[in-house]
PDB file of C-alpha atoms in Angstrom:
ATOM      1  CA  MET A  86       5.754 -16.354  -4.609  1.00  0.00           C
ATOM      2  CA  SER A  87       7.694 -13.271  -5.603  1.00  0.00           C
ATOM      3  CA  THR A  88       7.112  -9.890  -3.968  1.00  0.00           C
ATOM      4  CA  ALA A  89       7.950  -6.268  -4.598  1.00  0.00           C
ATOM      5  CA  ARG A  90       8.292  -3.346  -2.224  1.00  0.00           C
ATOM      6  CA  GLU A  91       5.037  -1.433  -2.006  1.00  0.00           C
ATOM      7  CA  GLY A  92       4.814   1.168  -4.733  1.00  0.00           C
ATOM      8  CA  GLY A  93       1.105   1.609  -5.342  1.00  0.00           C
ATOM      9  CA  LEU A  94       0.056   3.125  -2.024  1.00  0.00           C
ATOM     10  CA  LYS A  95      -0.274   6.878  -1.755  1.00  0.00           C
ATOM     11  CA  VAL A  96       0.347   8.913   1.379  1.00  0.00           C
ATOM     12  CA  GLY A  97      -2.825   9.491   3.343  1.00  0.00           C
ATOM     13  CA  THR A  98      -4.740   6.423   2.086  1.00  0.00           C
ATOM     14  CA  ASN A  99      -4.289   4.700   5.475  1.00  0.00           C
ATOM     15  CA  GLU A 100      -3.760   1.370   3.713  1.00  0.00           C
ATOM     16  CA  MET A 101      -1.073  -1.287   3.755  1.00  0.00           C
ATOM     17  CA  GLU A 102      -0.213  -4.397   1.759  1.00  0.00           C
ATOM     18  CA  LEU A 103       0.467  -7.644   3.600  1.00  0.00           C
ATOM     19  CA  VAL A 104       1.999 -10.959   2.622  1.00  0.00           C
ATOM     20  CA  ASP A 105      -0.460 -13.556   3.965  1.00  0.00           C
ATOM     21  CA  PHE A 106       1.439 -16.520   5.456  1.00  0.00           C
ATOM     22  CA  ARG A 107       0.423 -19.536   7.507  1.00  0.00           C
ATOM     23  CA  ILE A 108       1.665 -21.508  10.526  1.00  0.00           C
ATOM     24  CA  ILE A 109       0.224 -24.985  11.178  1.00  0.00           C
ATOM     25  CA  LYS A 110      -0.362 -25.579  14.891  1.00  0.00           C
ATOM     26  CA  LEU A 111      -1.737 -28.196  17.247  1.00  0.00           C
ATOM     27  CA  GLU A 112      -4.097 -26.994  19.977  1.00  0.00           C
ATOM     28  CA  ASP A 113      -6.211 -29.216  22.231  1.00  0.00           C
ATOM     29  CA  GLY A 114      -5.547 -32.193  19.988  1.00  0.00           C
ATOM     30  CA  LYS A 115      -6.775 -30.420  16.837  1.00  0.00           C
ATOM     31  CA  VAL A 116      -4.791 -29.083  13.880  1.00  0.00           C
ATOM     32  CA  TYR A 117      -5.301 -25.425  12.968  1.00  0.00           C
ATOM     33  CA  GLU A 118      -3.930 -23.138  10.283  1.00  0.00           C
ATOM     34  CA  GLY A 119      -2.887 -19.866  11.857  1.00  0.00           C
ATOM     35  CA  VAL A 120      -3.147 -16.849   9.540  1.00  0.00           C
ATOM     36  CA  TYR A 121      -0.531 -14.100   9.784  1.00  0.00           C
ATOM     37  CA  GLY A 122       0.636 -11.087   7.823  1.00  0.00           C
ATOM     38  CA  ILE A 123       3.786  -9.057   7.275  1.00  0.00           C
ATOM     39  CA  ASN A 124       4.043  -5.685   5.542  1.00  0.00           C
ATOM     40  CA  VAL A 125       5.100  -6.038   1.899  1.00  0.00           C
ATOM     41  CA  ALA A 126       7.440  -3.075   2.444  1.00  0.00           C
ATOM     42  CA  LYS A 127       9.565  -5.338   4.662  1.00  0.00           C
ATOM     43  CA  VAL A 128       9.715  -8.323   2.293  1.00  0.00           C
ATOM     44  CA  ASN A 129      12.564  -8.809  -0.177  1.00  0.00           C
ATOM     45  CA  GLU A 130      11.716 -12.286  -1.444  1.00  0.00           C
ATOM     46  CA  ILE A 131      10.282 -15.667  -0.486  1.00  0.00           C
ATOM     47  CA  VAL A 132      12.404 -18.795  -0.965  1.00  0.00           C
ATOM     48  CA  ARG A 133      12.378 -22.485  -0.144  1.00  0.00           C
ATOM     49  CA  LEU A 134      14.018 -23.435   3.136  1.00  0.00           C
ATOM     50  CA  PRO A 135      17.761 -23.652   2.334  1.00  0.00           C
ATOM     51  CA  LYS A 136      20.444 -25.669   4.057  1.00  0.00           C
ATOM     52  CA  LEU A 137      21.395 -23.797   7.209  1.00  0.00           C
ATOM     53  CA  THR A 138      24.505 -23.537   9.359  1.00  0.00           C
ATOM     54  CA  GLU A 139      23.890 -23.947  13.080  1.00  0.00           C
ATOM     55  CA  LEU A 140      24.675 -21.008  15.332  1.00  0.00           C
ATOM     56  CA  PRO A 141      25.893 -22.274  18.726  1.00  0.00           C
ATOM     57  CA  GLY A 142      24.600 -20.346  21.735  1.00  0.00           C
ATOM     58  CA  ALA A 143      21.750 -18.710  19.826  1.00  0.00           C
ATOM     59  CA  PRO A 144      18.156 -18.750  21.152  1.00  0.00           C
ATOM     60  CA  ASP A 145      16.277 -21.937  20.261  1.00  0.00           C
ATOM     61  CA  PHE A 146      14.038 -20.067  17.800  1.00  0.00           C
ATOM     62  CA  VAL A 147      17.106 -19.276  15.645  1.00  0.00           C
ATOM     63  CA  GLU A 148      17.248 -22.205  13.220  1.00  0.00           C
ATOM     64  CA  GLY A 149      20.669 -21.182  11.956  1.00  0.00           C
ATOM     65  CA  ILE A 150      22.318 -18.797   9.548  1.00  0.00           C
ATOM     66  CA  TYR A 151      22.241 -18.659   5.771  1.00  0.00           C
ATOM     67  CA  ASP A 152      24.597 -17.076   3.239  1.00  0.00           C
ATOM     68  CA  LEU A 153      22.305 -15.110   0.935  1.00  0.00           C
ATOM     69  CA  ARG A 154      24.393 -13.883  -1.975  1.00  0.00           C
ATOM     70  CA  GLY A 155      27.275 -12.942   0.302  1.00  0.00           C
ATOM     71  CA  THR A 156      25.197 -11.657   3.233  1.00  0.00           C
ATOM     72  CA  VAL A 157      24.956 -13.935   6.273  1.00  0.00           C
ATOM     73  CA  ILE A 158      21.479 -13.703   7.783  1.00  0.00           C
ATOM     74  CA  PRO A 159      19.792 -15.329  10.798  1.00  0.00           C
ATOM     75  CA  ILE A 160      16.844 -17.609  10.068  1.00  0.00           C
ATOM     76  CA  ILE A 161      14.057 -17.448  12.660  1.00  0.00           C
ATOM     77  CA  ASN A 162      11.557 -20.266  13.201  1.00  0.00           C
ATOM     78  CA  LEU A 163       8.381 -18.292  13.868  1.00  0.00           C
ATOM     79  CA  ALA A 164       6.510 -21.294  15.279  1.00  0.00           C
ATOM     80  CA  LYS A 165       9.205 -21.759  17.929  1.00  0.00           C
ATOM     81  CA  TRP A 166       9.352 -18.043  18.706  1.00  0.00           C
ATOM     82  CA  MET A 167       5.576 -17.978  19.186  1.00  0.00           C
ATOM     83  CA  GLY A 168       5.627 -21.125  21.335  1.00  0.00           C
ATOM     84  CA  VAL A 169       3.365 -22.919  18.850  1.00  0.00           C
ATOM     85  CA  GLU A 170       3.240 -26.704  18.861  1.00  0.00           C
ATOM     86  CA  VAL A 171       3.555 -28.002  15.299  1.00  0.00           C
ATOM     87  CA  PRO A 172       1.786 -31.345  14.620  1.00  0.00           C
ATOM     88  CA  LYS A 173       4.141 -34.257  13.969  1.00  0.00           C
ATOM     89  CA  ASN A 174       4.016 -36.108  10.651  1.00  0.00           C
ATOM     90  CA  TYR A 175       2.038 -33.242   9.090  1.00  0.00           C
ATOM     91  CA  LYS A 176       3.184 -32.560   5.531  1.00  0.00           C
ATOM     92  CA  ILE A 177       4.624 -29.058   5.457  1.00  0.00           C
ATOM     93  CA  LYS A 178       6.704 -27.471   2.713  1.00  0.00           C
ATOM     94  CA  PRO A 179       8.296 -24.605   4.620  1.00  0.00           C
ATOM     95  CA  ARG A 180       9.157 -21.301   3.013  1.00  0.00           C
ATOM     96  CA  VAL A 181      11.458 -18.549   4.213  1.00  0.00           C
ATOM     97  CA  ILE A 182      10.306 -14.940   4.012  1.00  0.00           C
ATOM     98  CA  ILE A 183      13.450 -12.856   3.544  1.00  0.00           C
ATOM     99  CA  THR A 184      12.812  -9.493   5.171  1.00  0.00           C
ATOM    100  CA  GLU A 185      14.673  -6.249   5.616  1.00  0.00           C
ATOM    101  CA  PHE A 186      13.658  -3.906   8.410  1.00  0.00           C
ATOM    102  CA  ASN A 187      15.429  -2.044  11.206  1.00  0.00           C
ATOM    103  CA  ASN A 188      18.354  -2.020   8.733  1.00  0.00           C
ATOM    104  CA  VAL A 189      18.702  -5.775   9.325  1.00  0.00           C
ATOM    105  CA  ILE A 190      18.080  -8.665   6.929  1.00  0.00           C
ATOM    106  CA  ILE A 191      16.324 -11.617   8.626  1.00  0.00           C
ATOM    107  CA  GLY A 192      14.628 -14.737   7.300  1.00  0.00           C
ATOM    108  CA  PHE A 193      11.449 -16.179   8.848  1.00  0.00           C
ATOM    109  CA  VAL A 194      10.473 -19.827   8.433  1.00  0.00           C
ATOM    110  CA  VAL A 195       6.736 -20.207   7.749  1.00  0.00           C
ATOM    111  CA  HIS A 196       4.656 -23.184   6.643  1.00  0.00           C
ATOM    112  CA  ALA A 197       2.995 -21.598   3.602  1.00  0.00           C
ATOM    113  CA  THR A 198       2.598 -18.258   1.825  1.00  0.00           C
ATOM    114  CA  LYS A 199      -0.723 -17.472   0.162  1.00  0.00           C
ATOM    115  CA  ARG A 200      -1.210 -14.034  -1.347  1.00  0.00           C
ATOM    116  CA  ILE A 201      -0.780 -10.295  -0.997  1.00  0.00           C
ATOM    117  CA  ARG A 202      -3.647  -8.489   0.721  1.00  0.00           C
ATOM    118  CA  ARG A 203      -4.419  -4.771   0.698  1.00  0.00           C
ATOM    119  CA  ILE A 204      -5.981  -3.806   4.017  1.00  0.00           C
ATOM    120  CA  SER A 205      -7.054  -0.520   5.576  1.00  0.00           C
ATOM    121  CA  TRP A 206      -5.487   0.243   8.933  1.00  0.00           C
ATOM    122  CA  GLU A 207      -9.005   1.139  10.074  1.00  0.00           C
ATOM    123  CA  ASP A 208      -9.866  -2.563   9.845  1.00  0.00           C
ATOM    124  CA  ILE A 209      -6.939  -3.601  12.034  1.00  0.00           C
ATOM    125  CA  GLU A 210      -7.708  -3.877  15.730  1.00  0.00           C
ATOM    126  CA  SER A 211      -4.940  -3.173  18.211  1.00  0.00           C
ATOM    127  CA  ALA A 212      -3.707  -6.146  20.206  1.00  0.00           C
ATOM    128  CA  HIS A 213      -4.299  -4.030  23.311  1.00  0.00           C
ATOM    129  CA  PHE A 214      -8.052  -4.435  22.796  1.00  0.00           C
ATOM    130  CA  SER A 215      -8.263  -7.732  20.915  1.00  0.00           C
ATOM    131  CA  SER A 216      -8.578 -11.292  22.200  1.00  0.00           C
ATOM    132  CA  ASN A 217      -8.501 -12.915  18.753  1.00  0.00           C
ATOM    133  CA  TYR A 218      -5.207 -14.779  19.032  1.00  0.00           C
ATOM    134  CA  GLY A 219      -5.833 -17.795  21.268  1.00  0.00           C
ATOM    135  CA  ASN A 220      -2.943 -18.849  23.476  1.00  0.00           C
ATOM    136  CA  LEU A 221      -0.374 -16.627  21.786  1.00  0.00           C
ATOM    137  CA  ASP A 222       1.449 -14.210  24.088  1.00  0.00           C
ATOM    138  CA  ARG A 223      -0.195 -10.773  23.815  1.00  0.00           C
ATOM    139  CA  ASN A 224       3.227  -9.112  23.609  1.00  0.00           C
ATOM    140  CA  LYS A 225       3.971 -10.961  20.358  1.00  0.00           C
ATOM    141  CA  VAL A 226       0.994  -9.444  18.498  1.00  0.00           C
ATOM    142  CA  THR A 227       0.479  -5.817  17.433  1.00  0.00           C
ATOM    143  CA  GLY A 228      -2.816  -6.122  15.555  1.00  0.00           C
ATOM    144  CA  THR A 229      -5.585  -8.361  14.231  1.00  0.00           C
ATOM    145  CA  THR A 230      -8.043  -8.140  11.361  1.00  0.00           C
ATOM    146  CA  ARG A 231     -10.853 -10.342  10.088  1.00  0.00           C
ATOM    147  CA  ILE A 232     -10.645 -11.793   6.593  1.00  0.00           C
ATOM    148  CA  GLU A 233     -12.932 -14.146   4.624  1.00  0.00           C
ATOM    149  CA  ASP A 234     -14.770 -17.067   6.255  1.00  0.00           C
ATOM    150  CA  GLY A 235     -14.527 -15.395   9.662  1.00  0.00           C
ATOM    151  CA  GLN A 236     -10.797 -16.063   9.916  1.00  0.00           C
ATOM    152  CA  VAL A 237      -8.564 -13.757  11.951  1.00  0.00           C
ATOM    153  CA  LEU A 238      -5.227 -12.580  10.579  1.00  0.00           C
ATOM    154  CA  LEU A 239      -2.577 -11.663  13.154  1.00  0.00           C
ATOM    155  CA  ILE A 240       0.189  -9.107  12.690  1.00  0.00           C
ATOM    156  CA  LEU A 241       3.199 -10.102  14.782  1.00  0.00           C
ATOM    157  CA  ASP A 242       5.517  -7.745  16.660  1.00  0.00           C
ATOM    158  CA  LEU A 243       8.634  -8.767  14.763  1.00  0.00           C
ATOM    159  CA  GLU A 244      10.507  -5.785  16.221  1.00  0.00           C
ATOM    160  CA  SER A 245      10.661  -7.619  19.535  1.00  0.00           C
ATOM    161  CA  ILE A 246      12.684 -10.359  17.801  1.00  0.00           C
ATOM    162  CA  VAL A 247      15.176  -7.707  16.692  1.00  0.00           C
ATOM    163  CA  GLU A 248      15.481  -6.549  20.300  1.00  0.00           C
ATOM    164  CA  GLU A 249      15.875 -10.123  21.591  1.00  0.00           C
ATOM    165  CA  LEU A 250      18.713 -10.667  19.124  1.00  0.00           C
ATOM    166  CA  GLY A 251      20.464  -7.506  20.323  1.00  0.00           C
ATOM    167  CA  PHE A 252      20.329  -5.478  17.101  1.00  0.00           C
ATOM    168  CA  TYR A 253      19.037  -2.286  18.743  1.00  0.00           C
ATOM    169  CA  LYS A 254      21.618   0.242  19.957  1.00  0.00           C
ATOM    170  CA  PRO A 255      19.916   2.060  22.850  1.00  0.00           C
ATOM    171  CA  GLU A 256      23.031   3.532  24.481  1.00  0.00           C
ATOM    172  CA  ILE A 257      23.747   7.242  24.040  1.00  0.00           C
ATOM    173  CA  SER A 258      27.390   8.214  23.565  1.00  0.00           C
ATOM    174  CA  ALA A 259      29.130  10.525  26.023  1.00  0.00           C
ATOM    175  CA  ASP A 260      29.304  13.219  23.319  1.00  0.00           C
ATOM    176  CA  ASN A 261      25.507  13.472  23.279  1.00  0.00           C
ATOM    177  CA  GLU A 262      24.705  13.061  26.968  1.00  0.00           C
ATOM    178  CA  HIS A 263      25.301  16.730  27.829  1.00  0.00           C
ATOM    179  CA  ILE A 264      22.627  18.023  25.402  1.00  0.00           C
ATOM    180  CA  LYS A 265      19.326  18.463  27.250  1.00  0.00           C
ATOM    181  CA  PHE A 266      15.849  19.696  26.355  1.00  0.00           C
ATOM    182  CA  ASP A 267      12.662  20.430  28.257  1.00  0.00           C
ATOM    183  CA  GLY A 268       8.971  20.327  27.456  1.00  0.00           C
ATOM    184  CA  LEU A 269       6.686  17.546  26.264  1.00  0.00           C
ATOM    185  CA  ALA A 270       7.305  14.861  23.656  1.00  0.00           C
ATOM    186  CA  LEU A 271       4.593  12.618  22.227  1.00  0.00           C
ATOM    187  CA  ILE A 272       5.378   9.039  21.105  1.00  0.00           C
ATOM    188  CA  LEU A 273       3.077   7.041  18.806  1.00  0.00           C
ATOM    189  CA  ASP A 274       3.880   3.334  18.480  1.00  0.00           C
ATOM    190  CA  ASP A 275       1.831   0.151  18.773  1.00  0.00           C
ATOM    191  CA  SER A 276       4.869  -1.862  19.906  1.00  0.00           C
ATOM    192  CA  SER A 277       5.375  -1.762  23.668  1.00  0.00           C
ATOM    193  CA  VAL A 278       9.038  -2.681  23.108  1.00  0.00           C
ATOM    194  CA  ALA A 279       9.599   0.274  20.769  1.00  0.00           C
ATOM    195  CA  ARG A 280       7.720   2.716  23.022  1.00  0.00           C
ATOM    196  CA  LYS A 281       9.836   1.733  26.010  1.00  0.00           C
ATOM    197  CA  ILE A 282      13.110   2.246  24.140  1.00  0.00           C
ATOM    198  CA  VAL A 283      12.086   5.621  22.679  1.00  0.00           C
ATOM    199  CA  ARG A 284      10.563   6.809  25.961  1.00  0.00           C
ATOM    200  CA  GLU A 285      13.744   6.071  27.905  1.00  0.00           C
ATOM    201  CA  THR A 286      15.875   7.906  25.341  1.00  0.00           C
ATOM    202  CA  LEU A 287      13.621  10.978  25.312  1.00  0.00           C
ATOM    203  CA  GLU A 288      13.506  11.064  29.114  1.00  0.00           C
ATOM    204  CA  THR A 289      17.307  10.914  29.190  1.00  0.00           C
ATOM    205  CA  MET A 290      17.252  13.949  26.899  1.00  0.00           C
ATOM    206  CA  GLY A 291      15.068  15.831  29.425  1.00  0.00           C
ATOM    207  CA  PHE A 292      11.610  15.546  27.832  1.00  0.00           C
ATOM    208  CA  THR A 293       8.414  14.670  29.684  1.00  0.00           C
ATOM    209  CA  VAL A 294       6.973  11.878  27.552  1.00  0.00           C
ATOM    210  CA  LEU A 295       3.372  11.154  26.602  1.00  0.00           C
ATOM    211  CA  GLU A 296       2.392   7.975  24.735  1.00  0.00           C
ATOM    212  CA  ALA A 297      -0.210   6.830  22.206  1.00  0.00           C
ATOM    213  CA  ILE A 298      -0.638   3.417  20.582  1.00  0.00           C
ATOM    214  CA  ASP A 299      -1.815   4.550  17.135  1.00  0.00           C
ATOM    215  CA  GLY A 300      -2.714   7.593  15.033  1.00  0.00           C
ATOM    216  CA  GLU A 301      -6.251   7.900  16.384  1.00  0.00           C
ATOM    217  CA  SER A 302      -5.146   7.932  20.008  1.00  0.00           C
ATOM    218  CA  GLY A 303      -2.365  10.336  18.984  1.00  0.00           C
ATOM    219  CA  LEU A 304      -4.924  12.800  17.656  1.00  0.00           C
ATOM    220  CA  GLU A 305      -6.935  12.396  20.846  1.00  0.00           C
ATOM    221  CA  ARG A 306      -3.793  13.238  22.833  1.00  0.00           C
ATOM    222  CA  LEU A 307      -3.282  16.371  20.750  1.00  0.00           C
ATOM    223  CA  GLU A 308      -6.873  17.489  21.294  1.00  0.00           C
ATOM    224  CA  SER A 309      -6.449  17.024  25.071  1.00  0.00           C
ATOM    225  CA  LEU A 310      -3.229  19.017  25.018  1.00  0.00           C
ATOM    226  CA  TYR A 311      -4.897  21.800  23.054  1.00  0.00           C
ATOM    227  CA  GLU A 312      -7.684  21.935  25.637  1.00  0.00           C
ATOM    228  CA  ALA A 313      -5.034  22.307  28.332  1.00  0.00           C
ATOM    229  CA  TYR A 314      -2.664  24.744  26.606  1.00  0.00           C
ATOM    230  CA  GLY A 315      -4.646  26.382  23.799  1.00  0.00           C
ATOM    231  CA  ASP A 316      -2.496  28.276  21.319  1.00  0.00           C
ATOM    232  CA  ARG A 317       0.530  27.703  23.580  1.00  0.00           C
ATOM    233  CA  ILE A 318       0.566  24.028  22.607  1.00  0.00           C
ATOM    234  CA  GLY A 319       3.516  24.565  20.254  1.00  0.00           C
ATOM    235  CA  HIS A 320       5.568  25.966  23.143  1.00  0.00           C
ATOM    236  CA  GLU A 321       4.725  23.028  25.414  1.00  0.00           C
ATOM    237  CA  LEU A 322       4.735  20.063  22.999  1.00  0.00           C
ATOM    238  CA  LYS A 323       8.162  20.249  21.420  1.00  0.00           C
ATOM    239  CA  ILE A 324       8.185  17.155  19.212  1.00  0.00           C
ATOM    240  CA  ILE A 325       6.158  14.160  18.006  1.00  0.00           C
ATOM    241  CA  VAL A 326       7.859  10.800  17.318  1.00  0.00           C
ATOM    242  CA  SER A 327       5.639   8.486  15.289  1.00  0.00           C
ATOM    243  CA  ASP A 328       5.837   4.925  14.051  1.00  0.00           C
ATOM    244  CA  ILE A 329       4.414   4.161  10.585  1.00  0.00           C
ATOM    245  CA  GLU A 330       2.676   0.788  11.015  1.00  0.00           C
ATOM    246  CA  MET A 331      -0.144   1.205  13.530  1.00  0.00           C
ATOM    247  CA  PRO A 332      -3.724  -0.116  13.764  1.00  0.00           C
ATOM    248  CA  GLN A 333      -6.663   2.208  13.087  1.00  0.00           C
ATOM    249  CA  MET A 334      -4.498   5.002  11.631  1.00  0.00           C
ATOM    250  CA  ASP A 335      -0.945   4.716  10.346  1.00  0.00           C
ATOM    251  CA  GLY A 336       1.795   7.279  10.873  1.00  0.00           C
ATOM    252  CA  PHE A 337       1.587   8.812   7.401  1.00  0.00           C
ATOM    253  CA  HIS A 338      -2.163   9.402   7.708  1.00  0.00           C
ATOM    254  CA  PHE A 339      -1.668  10.804  11.221  1.00  0.00           C
ATOM    255  CA  ALA A 340       1.041  13.211  10.055  1.00  0.00           C
ATOM    256  CA  THR A 341      -1.004  14.536   7.124  1.00  0.00           C
ATOM    257  CA  LYS A 342      -3.833  15.311   9.558  1.00  0.00           C
ATOM    258  CA  VAL A 343      -1.464  17.034  11.989  1.00  0.00           C
ATOM    259  CA  LYS A 344       0.218  19.118   9.306  1.00  0.00           C
ATOM    260  CA  SER A 345      -3.126  20.181   7.796  1.00  0.00           C
ATOM    261  CA  ASP A 346      -4.379  21.453  11.168  1.00  0.00           C
ATOM    262  CA  LYS A 347      -3.110  24.988  11.824  1.00  0.00           C
ATOM    263  CA  ARG A 348      -3.189  24.363  15.592  1.00  0.00           C
ATOM    264  CA  PHE A 349      -0.546  21.619  15.313  1.00  0.00           C
ATOM    265  CA  ALA A 350       1.128  22.198  11.938  1.00  0.00           C
ATOM    266  CA  LYS A 351       4.328  23.713  13.339  1.00  0.00           C
ATOM    267  CA  ILE A 352       5.006  20.888  15.800  1.00  0.00           C
ATOM    268  CA  PRO A 353       7.882  18.819  14.344  1.00  0.00           C
ATOM    269  CA  VAL A 354       7.095  15.198  13.443  1.00  0.00           C
ATOM    270  CA  ILE A 355       9.841  12.584  13.316  1.00  0.00           C
ATOM    271  CA  PHE A 356       9.025   9.196  11.817  1.00  0.00           C
ATOM    272  CA  ASN A 357      10.711   6.344  13.672  1.00  0.00           C
ATOM    273  CA  SER A 358       9.983   3.194  11.707  1.00  0.00           C
ATOM    274  CA  SER A 359      11.252  -0.339  11.243  1.00  0.00           C
ATOM    275  CA  ILE A 360      10.680   0.016   7.479  1.00  0.00           C
ATOM    276  CA  SER A 361      14.066   0.809   5.992  1.00  0.00           C
ATOM    277  CA  ASP A 362      13.427   1.383   2.276  1.00  0.00           C
ATOM    278  CA  GLN A 363      13.981   4.694   0.487  1.00  0.00           C
ATOM    279  CA  TYR A 364      10.419   4.759  -0.833  1.00  0.00           C
ATOM    280  CA  SER A 365       9.017   4.950   2.714  1.00  0.00           C
ATOM    281  CA  ALA A 366      11.457   7.727   3.600  1.00  0.00           C
ATOM    282  CA  GLU A 367      10.175   9.698   0.596  1.00  0.00           C
ATOM    283  CA  ARG A 368       6.586   9.080   1.695  1.00  0.00           C
ATOM    284  CA  GLY A 369       7.542  10.444   5.115  1.00  0.00           C
ATOM    285  CA  LYS A 370       8.677  13.720   3.574  1.00  0.00           C
ATOM    286  CA  GLU A 371       5.503  13.872   1.485  1.00  0.00           C
ATOM    287  CA  ALA A 372       3.448  13.468   4.670  1.00  0.00           C
ATOM    288  CA  GLY A 373       5.236  16.455   6.223  1.00  0.00           C
ATOM    289  CA  GLY A 374       7.728  14.736   8.508  1.00  0.00           C
ATOM    290  CA  GLU A 375      10.862  16.658   9.456  1.00  0.00           C
ATOM    291  CA  ALA A 376      12.912  13.448   9.651  1.00  0.00           C
ATOM    292  CA  TYR A 377      12.629   9.735   8.869  1.00  0.00           C
ATOM    293  CA  LEU A 378      14.615   7.357  11.080  1.00  0.00           C
ATOM    294  CA  VAL A 379      14.988   3.587  11.040  1.00  0.00           C
ATOM    295  CA  LYS A 380      14.738   1.893  14.443  1.00  0.00           C
ATOM    296  CA  TYR A 381      16.837   1.935  16.454  1.00  0.00           C
ATOM    297  CA  ASP A 382      20.197   3.630  16.984  1.00  0.00           C
ATOM    298  CA  ALA A 383      20.036   6.003  19.954  1.00  0.00           C
ATOM    299  CA  ASN A 384      22.796   8.282  18.668  1.00  0.00           C
ATOM    300  CA  SER A 385      21.178   8.712  15.236  1.00  0.00           C
ATOM    301  CA  PHE A 386      17.904   9.374  17.043  1.00  0.00           C
ATOM    302  CA  TYR A 387      19.592  11.940  19.302  1.00  0.00           C
ATOM    303  CA  SER A 388      21.224  13.706  16.341  1.00  0.00           C
ATOM    304  CA  ALA A 389      17.899  13.937  14.518  1.00  0.00           C
ATOM    305  CA  ILE A 390      16.182  15.427  17.585  1.00  0.00           C
ATOM    306  CA  VAL A 391      18.950  18.028  17.929  1.00  0.00           C
ATOM    307  CA  ARG A 392      18.707  18.944  14.239  1.00  0.00           C
ATOM    308  CA  VAL A 393      14.924  19.204  14.202  1.00  0.00           C
ATOM    309  CA  MET A 394      14.799  21.183  17.456  1.00  0.00           C
ATOM    310  CA  SER A 395      17.324  23.653  16.013  1.00  0.00           C
ATOM    311  CA  GLY A 396      15.174  24.096  12.901  1.00  0.00           C
ATOM    312  CA  LYS A 397      17.837  22.801  10.511  1.00  0.00           C
ATOM    313  CA  THR A 398      17.179  20.661   7.446  1.00  0.00           C
ATOM    314  CA  GLU A 399      19.088  17.442   6.761  1.00  0.00           C
ATOM    315  CA  GLU A 400      21.203  19.323   4.195  1.00  0.00           C
ATOM    316  CA  GLU A 401      22.146  21.976   6.768  1.00  0.00           C
ATOM    317  CA  GLN A 402      23.167  19.507   9.460  1.00  0.00           C
TER     318      GLN A 402
END
């Protein structure tokens, strides 16, 4: 199966395209086919499992490393990372989904790839409210959606793998530590790992942080703040930091609603996403975002906050 970065989705449609892949698992003596999805925007290509080089000292879910046209990338066994028992002697022809997100290229071993699905975020239920993933650790899932034949497709929190492998850079340099702000900041992200990292950085910067798990709950937060502060909301809520991929309402759809509402339109919105392609950055500008960042380098994040709070454009920085 070949894939292409998403190019047919318009800002504000609240849709995404997923590569449907499968993991074969053994539960209670029975063999099941687990159905999973990953955003097409993160997928570079899908290849057969190549010969790998072992990486001593790596977590057991790291199968090894692979030289992909001069770039050495880690190959993650998703079944092992999820703690799934794979049936022995079951004929599997594994594939590797080569992804690029968080400015990192990673390969994921899966047991089959099926098709590309276009799904509305409205049809994706947050893992916080869903119980549709059996014995899988709740922290490894960000959303679920029902597909044909009553099957449930799971969207995994692959960002937590990036954190486990130490690719995030959450430390703020001494040059930035002296710059402080006050007021409220609102974070939207369905990943508990990402929210924790962003919250700690914003608190270090002096903000009082509020959180939401998707665009709908973000709008609810804004309505509550408006009830509390009225037309002073722009003086109290200094900035909004939003993920893109979220159940119910994605970040682009959320931002277009915020920017079209005169009560909130002047509150700066920064997109903080794992999707690292230029097309998504352009969609962020189209949605009205003042900045588009790729998770997660604390100093880049800090610099963007300083720029946006000072009212400067990227060209003026």
